[in-house]
mmCIF file of C-alpha atoms in Angstrom:
data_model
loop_
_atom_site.group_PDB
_atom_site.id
_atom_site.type_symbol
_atom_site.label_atom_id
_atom_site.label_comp_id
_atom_site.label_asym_id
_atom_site.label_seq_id
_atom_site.Cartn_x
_atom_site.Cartn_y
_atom_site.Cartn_z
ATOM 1 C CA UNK A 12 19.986 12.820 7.474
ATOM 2 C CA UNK A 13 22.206 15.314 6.000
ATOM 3 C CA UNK A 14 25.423 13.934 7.993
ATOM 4 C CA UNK A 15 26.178 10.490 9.433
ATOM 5 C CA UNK A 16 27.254 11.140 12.983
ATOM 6 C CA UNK A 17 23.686 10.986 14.430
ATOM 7 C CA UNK A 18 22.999 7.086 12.530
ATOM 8 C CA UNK A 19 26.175 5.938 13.837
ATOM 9 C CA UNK A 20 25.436 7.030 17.721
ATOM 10 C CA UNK A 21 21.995 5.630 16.757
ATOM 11 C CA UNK A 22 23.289 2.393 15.282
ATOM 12 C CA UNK A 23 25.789 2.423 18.405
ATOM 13 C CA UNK A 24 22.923 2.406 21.011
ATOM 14 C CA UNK A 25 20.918 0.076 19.035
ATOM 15 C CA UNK A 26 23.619 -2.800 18.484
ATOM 16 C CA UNK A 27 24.710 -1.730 22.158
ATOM 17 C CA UNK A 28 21.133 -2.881 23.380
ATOM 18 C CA UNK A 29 21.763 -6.536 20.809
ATOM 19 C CA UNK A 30 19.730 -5.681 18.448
ATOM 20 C CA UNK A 31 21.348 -6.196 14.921
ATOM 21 C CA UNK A 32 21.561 -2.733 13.035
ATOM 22 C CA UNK A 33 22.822 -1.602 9.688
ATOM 23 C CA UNK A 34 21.691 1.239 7.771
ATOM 24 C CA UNK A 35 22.032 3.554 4.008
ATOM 25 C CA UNK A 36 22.534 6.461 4.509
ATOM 26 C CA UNK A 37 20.446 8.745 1.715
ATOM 27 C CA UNK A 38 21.119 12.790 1.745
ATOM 28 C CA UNK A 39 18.549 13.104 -0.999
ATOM 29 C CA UNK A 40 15.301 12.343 -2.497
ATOM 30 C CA UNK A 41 16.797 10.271 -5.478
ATOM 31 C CA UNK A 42 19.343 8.461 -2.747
ATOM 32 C CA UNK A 43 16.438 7.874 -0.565
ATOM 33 C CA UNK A 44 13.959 6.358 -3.840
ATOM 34 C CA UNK A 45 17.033 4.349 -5.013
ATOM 35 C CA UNK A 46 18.010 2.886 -1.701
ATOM 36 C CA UNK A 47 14.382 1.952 -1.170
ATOM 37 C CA UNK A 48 13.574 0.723 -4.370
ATOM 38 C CA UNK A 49 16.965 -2.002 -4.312
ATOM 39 C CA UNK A 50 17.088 -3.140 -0.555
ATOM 40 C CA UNK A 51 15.223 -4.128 1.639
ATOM 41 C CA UNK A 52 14.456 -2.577 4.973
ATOM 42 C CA UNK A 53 12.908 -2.861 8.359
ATOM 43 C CA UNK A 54 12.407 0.695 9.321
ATOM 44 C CA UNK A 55 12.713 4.684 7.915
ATOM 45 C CA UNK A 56 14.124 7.322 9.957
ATOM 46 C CA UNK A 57 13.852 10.635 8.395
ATOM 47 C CA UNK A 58 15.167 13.970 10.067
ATOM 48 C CA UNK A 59 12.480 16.423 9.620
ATOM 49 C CA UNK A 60 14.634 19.351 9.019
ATOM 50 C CA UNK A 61 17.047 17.836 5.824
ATOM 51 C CA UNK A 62 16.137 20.410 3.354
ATOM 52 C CA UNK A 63 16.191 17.864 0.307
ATOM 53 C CA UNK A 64 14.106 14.989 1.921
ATOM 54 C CA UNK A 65 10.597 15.661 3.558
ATOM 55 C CA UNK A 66 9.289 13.021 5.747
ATOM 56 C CA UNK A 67 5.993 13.636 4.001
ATOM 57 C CA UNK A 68 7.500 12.335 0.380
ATOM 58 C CA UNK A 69 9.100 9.491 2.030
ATOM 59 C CA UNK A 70 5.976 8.714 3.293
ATOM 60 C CA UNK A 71 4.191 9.219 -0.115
ATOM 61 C CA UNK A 72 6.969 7.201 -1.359
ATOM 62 C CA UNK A 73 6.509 4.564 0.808
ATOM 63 C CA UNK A 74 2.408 3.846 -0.026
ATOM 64 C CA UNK A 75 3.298 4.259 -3.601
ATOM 65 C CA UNK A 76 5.108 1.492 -3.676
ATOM 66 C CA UNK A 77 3.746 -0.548 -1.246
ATOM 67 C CA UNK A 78 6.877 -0.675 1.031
ATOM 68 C CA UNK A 79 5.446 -1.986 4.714
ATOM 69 C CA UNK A 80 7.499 -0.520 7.052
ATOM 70 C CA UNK A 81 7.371 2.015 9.726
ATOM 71 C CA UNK A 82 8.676 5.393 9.705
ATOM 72 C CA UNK A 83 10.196 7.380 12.742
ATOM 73 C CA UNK A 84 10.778 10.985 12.123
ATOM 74 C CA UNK A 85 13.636 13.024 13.746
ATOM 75 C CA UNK A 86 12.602 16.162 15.277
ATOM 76 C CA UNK A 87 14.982 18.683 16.858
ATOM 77 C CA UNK A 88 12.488 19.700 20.492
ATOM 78 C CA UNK A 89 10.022 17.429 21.307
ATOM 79 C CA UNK A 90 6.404 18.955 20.567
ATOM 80 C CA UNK A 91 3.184 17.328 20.966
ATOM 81 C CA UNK A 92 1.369 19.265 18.252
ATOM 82 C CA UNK A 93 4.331 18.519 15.687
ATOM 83 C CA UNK A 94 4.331 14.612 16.724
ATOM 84 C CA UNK A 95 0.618 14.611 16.142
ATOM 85 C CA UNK A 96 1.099 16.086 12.774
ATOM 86 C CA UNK A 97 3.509 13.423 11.815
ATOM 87 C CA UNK A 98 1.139 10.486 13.131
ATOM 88 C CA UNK A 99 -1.697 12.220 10.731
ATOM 89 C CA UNK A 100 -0.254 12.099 7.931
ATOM 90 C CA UNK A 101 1.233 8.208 8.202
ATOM 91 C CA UNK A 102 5.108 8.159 10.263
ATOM 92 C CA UNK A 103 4.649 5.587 13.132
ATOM 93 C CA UNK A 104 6.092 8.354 15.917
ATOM 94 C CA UNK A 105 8.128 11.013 15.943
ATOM 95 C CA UNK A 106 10.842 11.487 18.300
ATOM 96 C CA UNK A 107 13.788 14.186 19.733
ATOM 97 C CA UNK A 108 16.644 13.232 17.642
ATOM 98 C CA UNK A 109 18.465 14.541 20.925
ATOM 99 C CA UNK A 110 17.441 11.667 22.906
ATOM 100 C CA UNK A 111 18.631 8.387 22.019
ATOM 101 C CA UNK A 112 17.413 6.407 24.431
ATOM 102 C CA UNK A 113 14.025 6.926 23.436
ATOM 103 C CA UNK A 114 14.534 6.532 19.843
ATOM 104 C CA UNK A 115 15.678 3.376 20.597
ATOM 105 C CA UNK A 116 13.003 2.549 22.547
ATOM 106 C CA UNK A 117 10.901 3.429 19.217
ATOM 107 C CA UNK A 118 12.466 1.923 17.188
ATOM 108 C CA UNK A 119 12.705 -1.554 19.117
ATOM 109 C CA UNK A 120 9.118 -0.922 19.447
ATOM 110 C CA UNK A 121 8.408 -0.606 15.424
ATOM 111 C CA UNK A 122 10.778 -3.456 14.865
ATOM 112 C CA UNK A 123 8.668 -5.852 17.331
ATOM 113 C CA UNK A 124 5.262 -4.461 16.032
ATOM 114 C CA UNK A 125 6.793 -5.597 12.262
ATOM 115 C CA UNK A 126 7.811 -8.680 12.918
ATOM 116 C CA UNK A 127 4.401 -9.322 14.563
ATOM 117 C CA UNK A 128 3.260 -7.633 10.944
ATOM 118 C CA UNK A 129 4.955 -10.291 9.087
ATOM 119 C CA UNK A 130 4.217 -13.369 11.329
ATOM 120 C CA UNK A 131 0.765 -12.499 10.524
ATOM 121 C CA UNK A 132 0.907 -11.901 6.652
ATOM 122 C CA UNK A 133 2.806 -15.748 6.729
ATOM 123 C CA UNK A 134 0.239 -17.561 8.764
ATOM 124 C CA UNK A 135 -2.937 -15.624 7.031
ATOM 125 C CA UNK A 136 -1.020 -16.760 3.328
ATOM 126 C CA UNK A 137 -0.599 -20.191 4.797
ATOM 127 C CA UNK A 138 -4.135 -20.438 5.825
ATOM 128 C CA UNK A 139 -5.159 -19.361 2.441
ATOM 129 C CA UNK A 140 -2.988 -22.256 0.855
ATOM 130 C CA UNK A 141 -4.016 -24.645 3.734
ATOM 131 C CA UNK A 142 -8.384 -23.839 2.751
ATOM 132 C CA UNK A 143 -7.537 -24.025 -1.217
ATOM 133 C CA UNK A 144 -6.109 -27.832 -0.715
ATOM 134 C CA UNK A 145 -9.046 -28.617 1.697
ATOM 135 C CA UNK A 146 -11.166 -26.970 -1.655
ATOM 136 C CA UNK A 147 -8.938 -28.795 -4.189
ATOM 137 C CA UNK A 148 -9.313 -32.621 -2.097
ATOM 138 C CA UNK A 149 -12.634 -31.639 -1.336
ATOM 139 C CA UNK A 150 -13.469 -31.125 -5.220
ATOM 140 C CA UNK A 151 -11.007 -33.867 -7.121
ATOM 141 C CA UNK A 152 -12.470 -36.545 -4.328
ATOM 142 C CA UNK A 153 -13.601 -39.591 -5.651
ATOM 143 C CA UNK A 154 -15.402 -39.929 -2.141
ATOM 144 C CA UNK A 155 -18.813 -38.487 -0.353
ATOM 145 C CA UNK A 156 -16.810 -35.155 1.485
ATOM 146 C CA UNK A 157 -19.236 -32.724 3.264
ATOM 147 C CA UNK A 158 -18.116 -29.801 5.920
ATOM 148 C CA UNK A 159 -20.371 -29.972 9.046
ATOM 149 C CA UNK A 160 -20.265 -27.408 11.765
ATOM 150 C CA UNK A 161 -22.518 -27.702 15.183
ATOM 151 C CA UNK A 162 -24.307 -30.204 13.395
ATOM 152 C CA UNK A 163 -25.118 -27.979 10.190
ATOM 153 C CA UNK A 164 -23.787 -28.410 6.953
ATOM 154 C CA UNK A 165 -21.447 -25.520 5.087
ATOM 155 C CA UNK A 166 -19.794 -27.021 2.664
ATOM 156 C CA UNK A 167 -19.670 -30.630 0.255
ATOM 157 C CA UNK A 168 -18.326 -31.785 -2.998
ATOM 158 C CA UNK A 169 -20.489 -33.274 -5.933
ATOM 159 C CA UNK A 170 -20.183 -36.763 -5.157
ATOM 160 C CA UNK A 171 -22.033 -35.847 -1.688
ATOM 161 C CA UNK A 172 -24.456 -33.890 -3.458
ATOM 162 C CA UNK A 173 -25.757 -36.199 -5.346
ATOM 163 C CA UNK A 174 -25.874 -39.097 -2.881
ATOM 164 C CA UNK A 175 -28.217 -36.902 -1.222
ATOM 165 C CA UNK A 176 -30.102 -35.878 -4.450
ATOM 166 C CA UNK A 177 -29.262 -31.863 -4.307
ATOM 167 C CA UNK A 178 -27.896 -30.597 -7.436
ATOM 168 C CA UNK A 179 -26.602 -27.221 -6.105
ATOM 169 C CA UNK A 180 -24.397 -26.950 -3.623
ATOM 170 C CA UNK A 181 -25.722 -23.607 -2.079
ATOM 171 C CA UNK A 182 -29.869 -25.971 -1.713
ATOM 172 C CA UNK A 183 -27.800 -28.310 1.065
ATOM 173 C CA UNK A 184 -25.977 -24.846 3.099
ATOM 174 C CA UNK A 185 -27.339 -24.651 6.426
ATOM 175 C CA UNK A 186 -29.422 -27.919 6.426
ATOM 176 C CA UNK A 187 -28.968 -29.645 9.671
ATOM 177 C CA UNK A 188 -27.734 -33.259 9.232
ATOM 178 C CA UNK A 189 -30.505 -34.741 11.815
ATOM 179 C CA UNK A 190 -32.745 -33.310 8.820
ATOM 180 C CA UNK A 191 -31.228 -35.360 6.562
ATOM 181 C CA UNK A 192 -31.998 -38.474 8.619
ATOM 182 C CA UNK A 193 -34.469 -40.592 7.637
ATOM 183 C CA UNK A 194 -36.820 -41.945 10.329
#
């Protein structure tokens, strides 16, 4: 924003509602690639009409540099065409900077949708480290290890392959274990 007497009322309503709120305040593009480049951040807001900041090279900004957070634009009057602009071209909403009470709203909104964001970017990179141990045992084993689902076979280590007599891994995928079964 060009002055700091709309954040404060904003920060005021937020911390107001308990939700924890601090902010940098950037009147430029330099202040605004500087602040965003050294901290990190939860959310943008941008007013639309700050003459040396446009929302759309904050938002060009923000892909560039792979910064994952949302992006709330300030507009003076609420107008549908304008809001769908905004949404187009990658801010998260656009709001009246007039009415608090729905920016805050917004903003709670983006801050619960994150968190959700980041919850599942930690459980998908703990899965990830969770299936390359099961790999890694599966592998290093010592022991006959085979992955059977619904009675079918998708996965097994060397040692099982060759107990069974397959010498490719990819010859024993989808082979039922009753098949394997000798009468």
């Amino acid at each position: 924003t060009d002055t700091t007497n709309d954040i404060d009322t904003t920060v005021s309503v937020l911390r107001n509602s308990g939700t924890i709120a601090n902010y940098t305040h950037a009147d430029d593009e330099d202040g605004m690639k500087n602040a965003l480049l050294t901290k990190k951040f939860d959310i943008a807001v941008c007013e639309e009409r700050i003459e040396d900041i446009e929302p759309l090279s904050l938002i060009r900004l923000l892909k560039q540099n792979k910064i994952n957070i949302p992006l709330i634009v300030l507009i003076d009057e609420f107008d549908e065409e304008l809001t769908v602009e905004y949404l187009q071209i990658g801010a998260h909403d656009a709001v009246s900077s007039k009415n608090h009470e729905h920016l805050k709203l917004v903003i709670l909104r983006e801050l619960k949708s994150l968190e959700y964001s980041r919850q599942f970017e930690s459980l998908e990179k703990q899965l990830k480290e969770t299936e390359d141990r099961c790999e890694s045992l599966m592998e290093n084993s010592q022991d006959a290890i085979a992955y059977i689902q619904e009675g079918t076979h998708i996965a097994a280590n060397s040692v099982y392959l060759s107990k069974f007599g397959y010498d490719d891994p990819d010859d024993l995928i989808g082979i039922p274990v009753l098949d394997m079964v000798d009468p």
